[in-house]
Structure formats: structure tokens, C-alpha cells
Short mmCIF file of C-alpha atoms and ligand atoms in Angstrom, two decimals:
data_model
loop_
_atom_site.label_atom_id
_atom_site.label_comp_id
_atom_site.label_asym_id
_atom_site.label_seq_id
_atom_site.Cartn_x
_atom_site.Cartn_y
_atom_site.Cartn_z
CA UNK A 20 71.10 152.28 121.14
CA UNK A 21 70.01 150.80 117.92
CA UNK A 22 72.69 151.46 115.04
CA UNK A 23 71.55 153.83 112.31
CA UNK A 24 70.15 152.36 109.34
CA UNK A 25 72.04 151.47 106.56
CA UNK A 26 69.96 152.75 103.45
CA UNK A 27 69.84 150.78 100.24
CA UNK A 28 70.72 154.08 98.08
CA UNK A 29 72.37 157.06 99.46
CA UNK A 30 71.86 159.86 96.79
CA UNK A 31 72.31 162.93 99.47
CA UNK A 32 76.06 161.87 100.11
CA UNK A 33 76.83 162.27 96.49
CA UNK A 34 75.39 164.99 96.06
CA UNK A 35 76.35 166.64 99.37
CA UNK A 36 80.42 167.92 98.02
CA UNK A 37 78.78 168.55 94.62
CA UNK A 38 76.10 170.97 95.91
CA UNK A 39 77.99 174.41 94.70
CA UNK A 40 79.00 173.39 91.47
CA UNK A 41 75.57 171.56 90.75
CA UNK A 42 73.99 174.86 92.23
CA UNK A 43 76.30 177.06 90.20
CA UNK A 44 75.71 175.22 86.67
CA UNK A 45 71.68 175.65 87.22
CA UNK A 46 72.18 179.11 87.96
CA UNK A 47 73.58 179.36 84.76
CA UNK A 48 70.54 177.18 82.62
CA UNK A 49 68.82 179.75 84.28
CA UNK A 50 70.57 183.09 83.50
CA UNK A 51 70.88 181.72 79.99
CA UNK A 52 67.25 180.59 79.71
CA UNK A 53 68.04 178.13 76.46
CA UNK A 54 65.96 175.35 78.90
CA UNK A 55 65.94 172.42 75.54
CA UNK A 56 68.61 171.43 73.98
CA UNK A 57 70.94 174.54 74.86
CA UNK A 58 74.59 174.87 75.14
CA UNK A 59 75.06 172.25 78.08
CA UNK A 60 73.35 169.13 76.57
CA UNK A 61 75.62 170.03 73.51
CA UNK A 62 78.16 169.99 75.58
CA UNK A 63 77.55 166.77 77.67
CA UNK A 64 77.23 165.18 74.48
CA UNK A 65 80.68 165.50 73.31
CA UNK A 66 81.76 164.69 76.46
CA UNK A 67 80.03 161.43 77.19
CA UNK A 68 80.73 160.40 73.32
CA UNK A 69 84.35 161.12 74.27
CA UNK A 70 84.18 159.30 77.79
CA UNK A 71 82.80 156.27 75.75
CA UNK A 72 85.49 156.82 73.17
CA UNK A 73 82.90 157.13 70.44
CA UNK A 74 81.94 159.97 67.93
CA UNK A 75 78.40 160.40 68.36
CA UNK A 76 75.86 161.10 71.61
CA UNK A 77 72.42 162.07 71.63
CA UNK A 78 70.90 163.25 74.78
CA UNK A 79 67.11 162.12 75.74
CA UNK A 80 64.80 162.25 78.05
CA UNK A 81 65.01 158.90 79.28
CA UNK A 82 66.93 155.25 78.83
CA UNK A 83 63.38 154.13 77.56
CA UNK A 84 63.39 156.42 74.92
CA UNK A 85 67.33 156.10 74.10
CA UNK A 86 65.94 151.61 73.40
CA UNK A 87 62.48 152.92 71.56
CA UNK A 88 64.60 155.25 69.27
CA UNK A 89 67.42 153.62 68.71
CA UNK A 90 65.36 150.68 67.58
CA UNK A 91 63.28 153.32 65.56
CA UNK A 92 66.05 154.74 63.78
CA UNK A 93 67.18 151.02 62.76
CA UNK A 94 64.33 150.81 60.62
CA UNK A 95 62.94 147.93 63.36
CA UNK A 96 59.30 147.90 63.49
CA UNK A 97 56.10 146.21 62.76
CA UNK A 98 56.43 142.19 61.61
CA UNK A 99 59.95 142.21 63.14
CA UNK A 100 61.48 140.29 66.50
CA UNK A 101 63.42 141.78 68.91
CA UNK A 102 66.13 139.12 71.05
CA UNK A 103 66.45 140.20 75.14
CA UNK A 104 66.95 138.44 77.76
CA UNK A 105 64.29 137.61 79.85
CA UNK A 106 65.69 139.13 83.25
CA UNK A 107 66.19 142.73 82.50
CA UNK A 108 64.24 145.87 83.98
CA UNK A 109 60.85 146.24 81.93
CA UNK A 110 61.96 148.89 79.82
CA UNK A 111 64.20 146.83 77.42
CA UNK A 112 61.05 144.78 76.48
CA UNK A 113 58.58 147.88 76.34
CA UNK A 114 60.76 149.77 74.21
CA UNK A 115 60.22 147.07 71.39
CA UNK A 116 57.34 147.05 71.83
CA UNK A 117 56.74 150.76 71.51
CA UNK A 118 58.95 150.35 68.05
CA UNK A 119 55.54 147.72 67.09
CA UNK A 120 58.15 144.86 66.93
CA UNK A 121 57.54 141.80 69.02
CA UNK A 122 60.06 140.69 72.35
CA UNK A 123 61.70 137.45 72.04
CA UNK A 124 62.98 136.54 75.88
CA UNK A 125 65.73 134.09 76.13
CA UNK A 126 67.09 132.81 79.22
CA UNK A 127 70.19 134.65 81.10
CA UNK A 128 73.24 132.39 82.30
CA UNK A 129 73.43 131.78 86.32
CA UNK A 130 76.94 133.04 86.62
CA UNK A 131 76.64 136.54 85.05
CA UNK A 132 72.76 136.80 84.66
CA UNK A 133 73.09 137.95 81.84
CA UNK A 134 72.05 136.71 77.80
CA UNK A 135 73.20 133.13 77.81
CA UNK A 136 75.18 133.38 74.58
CA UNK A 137 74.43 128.98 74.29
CA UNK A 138 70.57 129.96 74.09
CA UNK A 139 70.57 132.34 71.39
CA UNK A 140 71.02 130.83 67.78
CA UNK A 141 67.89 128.60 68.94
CA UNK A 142 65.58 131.70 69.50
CA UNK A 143 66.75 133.79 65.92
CA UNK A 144 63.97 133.09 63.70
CA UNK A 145 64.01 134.73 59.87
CA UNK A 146 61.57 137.91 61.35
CA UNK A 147 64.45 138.32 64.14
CA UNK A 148 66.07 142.18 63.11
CA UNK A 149 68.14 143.25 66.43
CA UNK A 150 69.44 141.33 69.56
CA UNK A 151 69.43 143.92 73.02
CA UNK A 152 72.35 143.15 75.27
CA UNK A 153 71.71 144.09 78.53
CA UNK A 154 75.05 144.62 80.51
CA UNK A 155 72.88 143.61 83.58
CA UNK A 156 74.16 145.29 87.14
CA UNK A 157 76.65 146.94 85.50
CA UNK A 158 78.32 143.59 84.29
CA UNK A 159 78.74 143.81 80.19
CA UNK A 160 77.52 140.91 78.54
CA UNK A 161 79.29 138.32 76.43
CA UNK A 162 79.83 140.73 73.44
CA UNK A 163 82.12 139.25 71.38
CA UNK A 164 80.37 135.95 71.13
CA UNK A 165 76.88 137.93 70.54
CA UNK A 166 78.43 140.12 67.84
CA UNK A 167 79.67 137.02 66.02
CA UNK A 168 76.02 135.09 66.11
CA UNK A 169 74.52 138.75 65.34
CA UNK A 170 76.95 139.08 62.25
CA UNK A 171 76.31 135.23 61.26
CA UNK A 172 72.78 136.25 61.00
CA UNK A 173 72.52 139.64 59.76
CA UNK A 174 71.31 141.25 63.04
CA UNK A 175 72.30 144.46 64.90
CA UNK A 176 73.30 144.78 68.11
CA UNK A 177 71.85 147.37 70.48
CA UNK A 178 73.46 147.73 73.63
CA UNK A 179 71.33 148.33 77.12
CA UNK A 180 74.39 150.10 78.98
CA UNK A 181 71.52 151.69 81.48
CA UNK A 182 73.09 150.33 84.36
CA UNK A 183 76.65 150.06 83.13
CA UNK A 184 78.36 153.66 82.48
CA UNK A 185 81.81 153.06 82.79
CA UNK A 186 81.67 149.42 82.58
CA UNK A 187 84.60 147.71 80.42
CA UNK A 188 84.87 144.78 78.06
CA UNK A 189 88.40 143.76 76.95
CA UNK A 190 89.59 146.65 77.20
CA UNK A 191 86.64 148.76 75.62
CA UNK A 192 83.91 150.89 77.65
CA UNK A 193 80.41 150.26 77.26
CA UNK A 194 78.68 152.40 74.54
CA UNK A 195 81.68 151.12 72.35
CA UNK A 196 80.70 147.58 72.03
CA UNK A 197 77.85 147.33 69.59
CA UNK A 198 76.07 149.09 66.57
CA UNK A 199 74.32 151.42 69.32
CA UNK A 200 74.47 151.88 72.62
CA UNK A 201 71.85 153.12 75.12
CA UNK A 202 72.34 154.93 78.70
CA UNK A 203 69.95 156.22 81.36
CA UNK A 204 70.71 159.32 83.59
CA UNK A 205 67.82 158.05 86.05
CA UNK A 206 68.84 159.56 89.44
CA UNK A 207 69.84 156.19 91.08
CA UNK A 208 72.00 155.29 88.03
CA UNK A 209 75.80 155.43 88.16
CA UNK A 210 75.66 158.66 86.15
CA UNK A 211 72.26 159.92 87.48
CA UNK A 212 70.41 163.59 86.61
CA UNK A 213 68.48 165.31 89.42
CA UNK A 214 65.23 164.12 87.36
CA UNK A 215 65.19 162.10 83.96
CA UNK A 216 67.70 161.42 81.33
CA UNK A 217 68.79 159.33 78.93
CA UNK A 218 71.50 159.50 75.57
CA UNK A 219 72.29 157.36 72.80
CA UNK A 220 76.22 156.57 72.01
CA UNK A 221 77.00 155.13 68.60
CA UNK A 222 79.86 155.42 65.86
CA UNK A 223 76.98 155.81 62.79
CA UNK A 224 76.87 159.35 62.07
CA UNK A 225 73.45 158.37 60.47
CA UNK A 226 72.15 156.72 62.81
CA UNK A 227 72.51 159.70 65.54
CA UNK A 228 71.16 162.14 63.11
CA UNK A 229 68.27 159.73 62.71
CA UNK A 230 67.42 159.63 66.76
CA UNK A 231 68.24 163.75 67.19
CA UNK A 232 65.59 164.16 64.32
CA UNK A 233 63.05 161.83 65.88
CA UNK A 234 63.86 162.98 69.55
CA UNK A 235 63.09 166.49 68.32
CA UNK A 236 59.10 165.65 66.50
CA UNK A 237 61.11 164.61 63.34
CA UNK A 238 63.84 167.47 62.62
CA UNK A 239 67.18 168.95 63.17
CA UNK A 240 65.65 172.55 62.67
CA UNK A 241 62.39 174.30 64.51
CA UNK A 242 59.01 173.63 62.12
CA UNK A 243 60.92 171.35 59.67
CA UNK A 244 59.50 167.57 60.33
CA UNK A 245 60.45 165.13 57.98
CA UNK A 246 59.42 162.08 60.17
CA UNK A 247 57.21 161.46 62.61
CA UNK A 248 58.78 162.00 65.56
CA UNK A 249 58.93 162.28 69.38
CA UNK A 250 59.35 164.72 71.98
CA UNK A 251 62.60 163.01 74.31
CA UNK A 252 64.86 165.91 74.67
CA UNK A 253 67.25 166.36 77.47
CA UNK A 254 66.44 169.64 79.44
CA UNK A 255 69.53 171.85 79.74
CA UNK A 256 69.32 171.88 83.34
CA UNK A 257 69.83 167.92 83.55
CA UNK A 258 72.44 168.04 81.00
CA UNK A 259 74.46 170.92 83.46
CA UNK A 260 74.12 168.83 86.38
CA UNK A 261 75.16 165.55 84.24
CA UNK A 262 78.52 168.13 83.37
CA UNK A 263 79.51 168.09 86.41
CA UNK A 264 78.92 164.40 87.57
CA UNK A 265 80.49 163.06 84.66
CA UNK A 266 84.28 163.78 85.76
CA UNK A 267 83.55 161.68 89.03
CA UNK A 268 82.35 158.47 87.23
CA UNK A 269 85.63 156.56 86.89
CA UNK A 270 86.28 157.28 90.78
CA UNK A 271 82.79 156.58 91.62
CA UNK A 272 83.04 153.30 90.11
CA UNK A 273 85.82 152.61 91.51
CA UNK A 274 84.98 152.65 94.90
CA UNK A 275 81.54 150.27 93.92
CA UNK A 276 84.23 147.70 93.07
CA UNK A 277 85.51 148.46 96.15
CA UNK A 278 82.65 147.90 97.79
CA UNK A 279 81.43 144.96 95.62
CA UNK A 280 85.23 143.06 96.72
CA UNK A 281 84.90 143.96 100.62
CA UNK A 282 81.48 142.19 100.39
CA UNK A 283 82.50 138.92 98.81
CA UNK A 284 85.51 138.83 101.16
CA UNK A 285 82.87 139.11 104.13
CA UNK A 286 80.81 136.57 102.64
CA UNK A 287 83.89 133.84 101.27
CA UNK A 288 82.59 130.58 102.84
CA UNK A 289 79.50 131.65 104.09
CA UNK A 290 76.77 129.01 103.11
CA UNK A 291 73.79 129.40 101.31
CA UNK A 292 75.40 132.94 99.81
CA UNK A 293 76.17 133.07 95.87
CA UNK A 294 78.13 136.15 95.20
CA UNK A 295 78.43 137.47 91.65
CA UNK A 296 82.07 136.87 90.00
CA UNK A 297 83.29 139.15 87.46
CA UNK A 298 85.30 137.51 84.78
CA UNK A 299 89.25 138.61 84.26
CA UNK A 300 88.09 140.02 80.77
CA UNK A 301 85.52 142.55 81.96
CA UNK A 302 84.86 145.25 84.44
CA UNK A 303 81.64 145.99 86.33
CA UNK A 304 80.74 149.28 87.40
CA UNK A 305 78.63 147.64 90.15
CA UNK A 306 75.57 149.56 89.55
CA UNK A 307 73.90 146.68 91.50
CA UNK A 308 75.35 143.88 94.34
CA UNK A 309 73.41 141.46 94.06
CA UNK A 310 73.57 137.74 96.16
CA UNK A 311 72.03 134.49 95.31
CA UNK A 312 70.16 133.17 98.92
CA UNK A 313 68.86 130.07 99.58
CA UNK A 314 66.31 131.64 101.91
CA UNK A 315 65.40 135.23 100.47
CA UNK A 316 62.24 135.58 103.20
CA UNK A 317 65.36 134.97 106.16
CA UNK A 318 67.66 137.53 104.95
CA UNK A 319 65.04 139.86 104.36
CA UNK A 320 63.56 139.65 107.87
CA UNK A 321 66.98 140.15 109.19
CA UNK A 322 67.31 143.58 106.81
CA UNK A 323 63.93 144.72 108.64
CA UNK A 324 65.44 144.20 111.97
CA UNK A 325 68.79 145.75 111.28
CA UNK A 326 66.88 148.94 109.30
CA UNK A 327 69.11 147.66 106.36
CA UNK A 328 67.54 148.38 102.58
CA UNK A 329 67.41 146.20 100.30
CA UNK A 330 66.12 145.92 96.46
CA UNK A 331 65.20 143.07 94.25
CA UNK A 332 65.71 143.46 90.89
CA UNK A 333 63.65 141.73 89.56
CA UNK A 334 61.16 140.14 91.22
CA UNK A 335 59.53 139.01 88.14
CA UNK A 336 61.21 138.14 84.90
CA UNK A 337 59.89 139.99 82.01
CA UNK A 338 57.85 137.16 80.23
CA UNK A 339 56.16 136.81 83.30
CA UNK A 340 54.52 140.49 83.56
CA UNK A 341 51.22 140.76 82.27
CA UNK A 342 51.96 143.04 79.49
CA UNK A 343 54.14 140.32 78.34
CA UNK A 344 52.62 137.14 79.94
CA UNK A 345 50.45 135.98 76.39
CA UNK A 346 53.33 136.58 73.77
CA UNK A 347 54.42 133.16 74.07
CA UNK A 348 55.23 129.49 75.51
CA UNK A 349 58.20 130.74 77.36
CA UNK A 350 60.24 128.12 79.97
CA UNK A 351 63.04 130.04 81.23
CA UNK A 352 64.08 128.39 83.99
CA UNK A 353 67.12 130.16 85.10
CA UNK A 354 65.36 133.73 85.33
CA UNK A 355 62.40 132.54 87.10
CA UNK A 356 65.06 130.77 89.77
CA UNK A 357 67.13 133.83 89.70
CA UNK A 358 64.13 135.72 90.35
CA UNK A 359 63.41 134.11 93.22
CA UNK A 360 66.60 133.85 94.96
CA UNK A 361 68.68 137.45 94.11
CA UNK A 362 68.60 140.17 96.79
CA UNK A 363 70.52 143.41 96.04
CA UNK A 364 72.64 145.05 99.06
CA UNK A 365 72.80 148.38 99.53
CA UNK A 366 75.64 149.77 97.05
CA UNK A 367 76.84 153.52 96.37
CA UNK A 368 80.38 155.12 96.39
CA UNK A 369 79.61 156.48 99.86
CA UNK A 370 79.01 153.45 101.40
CA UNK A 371 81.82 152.35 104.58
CA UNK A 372 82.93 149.24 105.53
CA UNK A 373 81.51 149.28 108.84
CA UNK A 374 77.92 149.31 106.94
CA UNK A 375 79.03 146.95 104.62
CA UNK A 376 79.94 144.58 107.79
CA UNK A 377 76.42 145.48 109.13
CA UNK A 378 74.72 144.29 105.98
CA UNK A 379 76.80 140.87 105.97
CA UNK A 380 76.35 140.49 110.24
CA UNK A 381 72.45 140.45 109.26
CA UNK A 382 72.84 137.68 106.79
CA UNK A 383 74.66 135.99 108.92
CA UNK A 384 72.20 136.21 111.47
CA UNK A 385 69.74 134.66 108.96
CA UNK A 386 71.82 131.73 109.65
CA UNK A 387 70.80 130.49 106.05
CA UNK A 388 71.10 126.41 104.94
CA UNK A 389 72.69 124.95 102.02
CA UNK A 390 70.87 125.95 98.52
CA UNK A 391 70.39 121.81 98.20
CA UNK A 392 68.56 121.91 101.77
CA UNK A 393 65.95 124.06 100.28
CA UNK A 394 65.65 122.48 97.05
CA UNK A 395 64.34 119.87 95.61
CA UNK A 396 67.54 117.77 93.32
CA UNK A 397 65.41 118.61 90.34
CA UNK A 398 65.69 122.30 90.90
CA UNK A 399 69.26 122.28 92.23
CA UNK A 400 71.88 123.36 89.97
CA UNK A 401 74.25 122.16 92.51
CA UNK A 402 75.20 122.96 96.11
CA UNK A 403 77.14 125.96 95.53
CA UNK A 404 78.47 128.17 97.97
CA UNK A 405 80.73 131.46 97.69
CA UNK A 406 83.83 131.62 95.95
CA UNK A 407 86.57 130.36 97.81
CA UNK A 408 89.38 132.31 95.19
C1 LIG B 519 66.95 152.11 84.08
C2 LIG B 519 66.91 151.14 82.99
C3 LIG B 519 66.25 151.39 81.78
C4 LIG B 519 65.36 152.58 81.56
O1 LIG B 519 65.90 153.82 81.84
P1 LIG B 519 64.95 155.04 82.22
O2 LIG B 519 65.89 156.22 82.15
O3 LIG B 519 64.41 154.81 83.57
O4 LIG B 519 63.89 155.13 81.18
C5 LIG B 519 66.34 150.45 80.76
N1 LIG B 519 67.03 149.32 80.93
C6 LIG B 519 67.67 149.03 82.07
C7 LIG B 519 68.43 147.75 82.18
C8 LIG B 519 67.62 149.92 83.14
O5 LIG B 519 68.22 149.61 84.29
#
């Protein structure tokens, strides 16, 4: 009998020991009927300011909105640029957009795929206002080295900690590493609502009061407007559900980096396999797995036949989307071969090792060649295979 499939995201076993309390804290949203911006979101607030070790959280709908307002409330906007790297989930680049400034993509490093610090002072032009760091997979980015160009040159810093809740950097958690800081509650996130959500995390008291007034059409109070504003409030029933998650995060991520250890010592010496290496300095909270293959199309057969899920994030670099595709000349070659070789495994808490040894048995069944075999020594940033330490 064929083993059961291994899913890519398991959101039912998280939820499955959290049912009563999740049940229990909408029951209450609902006996209490303040649906926007009532008690709980308050509450979640201070406590995921607190969990980040900062002073100030605003809840929103969305991680979309948390990037468009935060770069809103920075006075970024028409005429200005906008630095992010180029392999990042669409978002990052459409929320700059939606702020009327204009995306300038530079190329990620092949080690953490994320901003490639060496790239950056080249792309800074005198229109340049803000860089976005994107802690990509839950990895933080190089932050101290960005925060000393950004200071060099007068630019903020806006962090894109949607896939890195719990992450740390020397010693710091995201949310803490930059002039603002911007999460996503999406459901498949490390933190995730049971529908959309989103906050903003920064130390500028008027900064936050800036992005509650535009979240709420452009006031703190009902019928005052003294901007023009949105409508990206956190429901109260999202923000209940996000009080209870929020005490299993550490423990949650935890067992990711669990998980994200057991697979690269399954896959130590296995050829044509690239698995991601956290430095000492940092911590991941593993949102994503994701391997460098030198065959993609053989591993992913293999997946099919096993019933294992995969993802690929992403199979396009931003300046290659159409919305994006005529802002400019851009040669980034280290996203676009990224993009073509990365394959995410399936990753949640719940996950066991005997899955996790299913996952690796069908890439080993792919029986994949050297990345130099299937590359031409122009494209080949060398032979590399998995860490041996
Ligand atoms: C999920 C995500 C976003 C957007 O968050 P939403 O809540 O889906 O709007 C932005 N950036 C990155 C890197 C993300 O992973």
C-alpha cells in the first residue's frame, strides 16, 4: 500500500490542540460584538510589540498593507526609489508601487538569497528614499551592513519580516532591526490568522500613530480624517485567534529548525543538493526549506510519484513579472538562476522525521548529477554540493 502523502503545508495539525481555545476566544469577538479594532487587536498589539521587544504595533489587514503604509507614513511617494531585492514575494515590490514610488531590484547573494549587501551602494541613486530588507524564508538579512550604507546615505530601512516572526539577528528579533518593521498573519505564515492579517512593529511613536491614522481612512477617532487614508484594519476575530497562537511561536519555530537540521543531515553529501546554511550570527525561523537542484523537473517528478508537496518560491523574480518587466534594464543573474533551481520541501512544526526521510528518499530517487553536469562553465558558480560541516 502506497504511503500517505506527505503535504507541503499542514495547517489542520496546528490547529487541531488549539481548536477550544481558538473556538473559545471567537465566542467571545462574538458575545462582545466590537468586530474592528476591539479589545483583542489592542491586545495582540502589545503583545507582539512586546514579543518583538519594541514599543509600538499596529495591526492590519494584511503584510501588503503593513509595506504600502509603512512606506506611506515615511513620507515615500511620488518621484522617489524604493531598494528590494529582486527575489522576494510580489508584494514587497507592489507595495511601492502602491506608495507611487518606483522599485529598484538588486540582486540577492547565492548563500542566503537574500539583498547582496556588495550590490547595493551601486543601485542608490539621489531619488533613492528607503531600502526594504526582506528577511527571505525566515533568514534575516545582513542588517548591520545595510543599516550602515542606509545611514551613509540618508535612507530608512523598512524591514519585510513577513516570513520571519521570531527570527533573530545578533541577538535581536526581527521587528527590532530597522526604522520599521512589517509582518503578515497570512494563514500559512509562522504566526498565521484563520483569514488575513498583517501589523506594523516600530520604536517611532510617530510613525505608528501615522499608519493607525491611515489604516483607519485617516484618523485615530470615528468621522475625524485628517489624511487620506485606508481601510486595513485587523478584525477582532483574527486578532483573538492571533492571541492565542502567539505564545506557541518560539516552540513552533523551534521545531522548523528542527526540521530544517534533520533535512540537511539527510541530504550531507548528496550531489547535486544545495542546502541553505544559516550563519552563527543569526537565527531562521524556517518559514521556508528551500534546496538548490541541479535538475528541478527530476525532483519534482519524483514529489508527484511519492504524493509529496512541494512549493517554489519564486518561480519568477520580481523584475521579471509583467507588472514590473518595463521599469528597467535589469541583469540579475543570481535571482533568475535561483529561480530556476530552488524547490521548497514541505516544512511545518508538525512535520516527523519519517516524512522528512520520505521527502529526501524521493530526491534521492531523482538520482540528480553534479550542478557542473547541467551547466554550461559560464553559468556555473562552481560545483557545489551540500555542506559537509
Ligand atoms: C506574505 C508576504 C507578504 C505579503 O503579506 P500578505 O499578508 O499576504 O499581504 C509580503 N512580503 C513577503 C516576503 C511575504 O512572504
Amino acid at each position: 500500500m502506497a504511503a500517505d502523502p506527505v503535504p507541503f503545508l499542514d495547517l489542520k495539525a496546528q490547529l487541531r490542540p488549539l481548536r477550544a481555545d481558538i473556538d473559545k476566544a471567537i465566542a467571545s469577538v462574538l458575545d462582545d460584538t466590537s468586530f474592528i479594532l476591539g479589545p483583542s487587536v489592542k491586545s495582540f498589539e502589545e503583545s507582539f510589540a512586546a514579543y518583538c521587544g519594541m514599543p509600538h504595533c499596529v495591526a492590519l489587514h494584511s503584510g501588503t498593507a503593513a509595506l504600502h503604509l509603512a512606506l506611506i507614513a515615511l513620507g515615500i511617494g511620488a518621484g522617489d526609489e524604493v531598494i528590494l531585492p529582486a527575489n522576494s514575494f510580489v508584494a514587497t515590490a507592489e507595495a511601492i508601487m502602491f506608495a507611487g514610488a518606483t522599485p529598484v531590484f538588486v540582486d540577492v547573494s547565492e548563500e542566503s538569497f537574500n539583498l547582496n549587501v556588495q550590490l547595493l551602494e551601486a543601485a542608490i541613486t539621489n531619488r533613492c528614499k528607503a531600502i526594504i530588507a526582506v528577511h527571505l524564508y525566515g533568514q534575516p538579512a545582513d542588517m548591520d551592513e545595510i543599516s550602515a550604507v542606509a545611514r551613509r546615505r540618508n535612507l530608512y530601512v523598512i524591514e519585510d519580516a513577513c516570513q520571519a516572526h521570531g527570527a533573530t539577528y545578533r541577538g535581536k528579533r526581527t521587528g527590532s532591526l530597522a526604522d520599521v518593521a512589517c509582518f503578515s498573519f497570512y494563514p500559512g505564515k509562522n504566526l498565521g490568522a484563520a483569514g488575513e492579517g498583517g501589523a506594523v512593529v516600530t520604536a517611532d511613536e510617530s510613525l505608528a500613530t501615522r499608519v493607525a491614522q491611515l489604516r483607519n481612512h485617516g484618523g485615530l477617532l470615528k468621522y475625524e480624517h485628517d489624511v487620506l487614508g485606508h481601510n486595513f484594519r485587523l478584525d477582532s476575530i483574527q486578532a483573538a485567534i492571533l492571541n492565542v497562537k502567539l505564545p506557541f511561536l518560539d516552540e513552533w519555530n523551534q521545531k522548523r529548525n528542527e526540521h530544517a537540521q534533520f533535512y540537511n543531515s539527510l541530504l550531507r553529501g548528496v550531489t547535486g543538493v544545495v542546502a541553505p546554511v544559516i550563519p552563527t550570527d543569526r537565527t531562521s525561523s524556517f518559514h521556508l526549506y528551500v534546496l538548490q537542484v541541479s535538475r528541478r523537473d527530476a525532483v519534482i517528478e519524483q514529489f508527484n510519484l511519492s504524493g509529496i508537496g512541494y512549493g517554489i518560491h519564486y518561480p519568477r523574480p520580481i523584475h521579471l513579472l509583467a507588472p514590473f518587466r518595463d521599469m528597467g534594464q535589469y541583469t540579475l543573474p543570481e535571482s533568475e538562476l535561483l529561480s530556476e533551481r530552488i524547490i521548497s520541501l514541505p516544512m511545518y512544526p508538525e512535520l516527523t522525521e519519517q516524512q522528512q526521510e520520505r521527502v529526501v528518499q524521493a530526491i534521492l530517487n531523482a538520482a540528480l548529477p553534479d550542478f557542473a553536469v547541467e551547466e554550461s562553465a559560464a553559468n556555473s558558480i562552481a560545483n557545489r554540493k551540500s555542506p559537509t560541516a
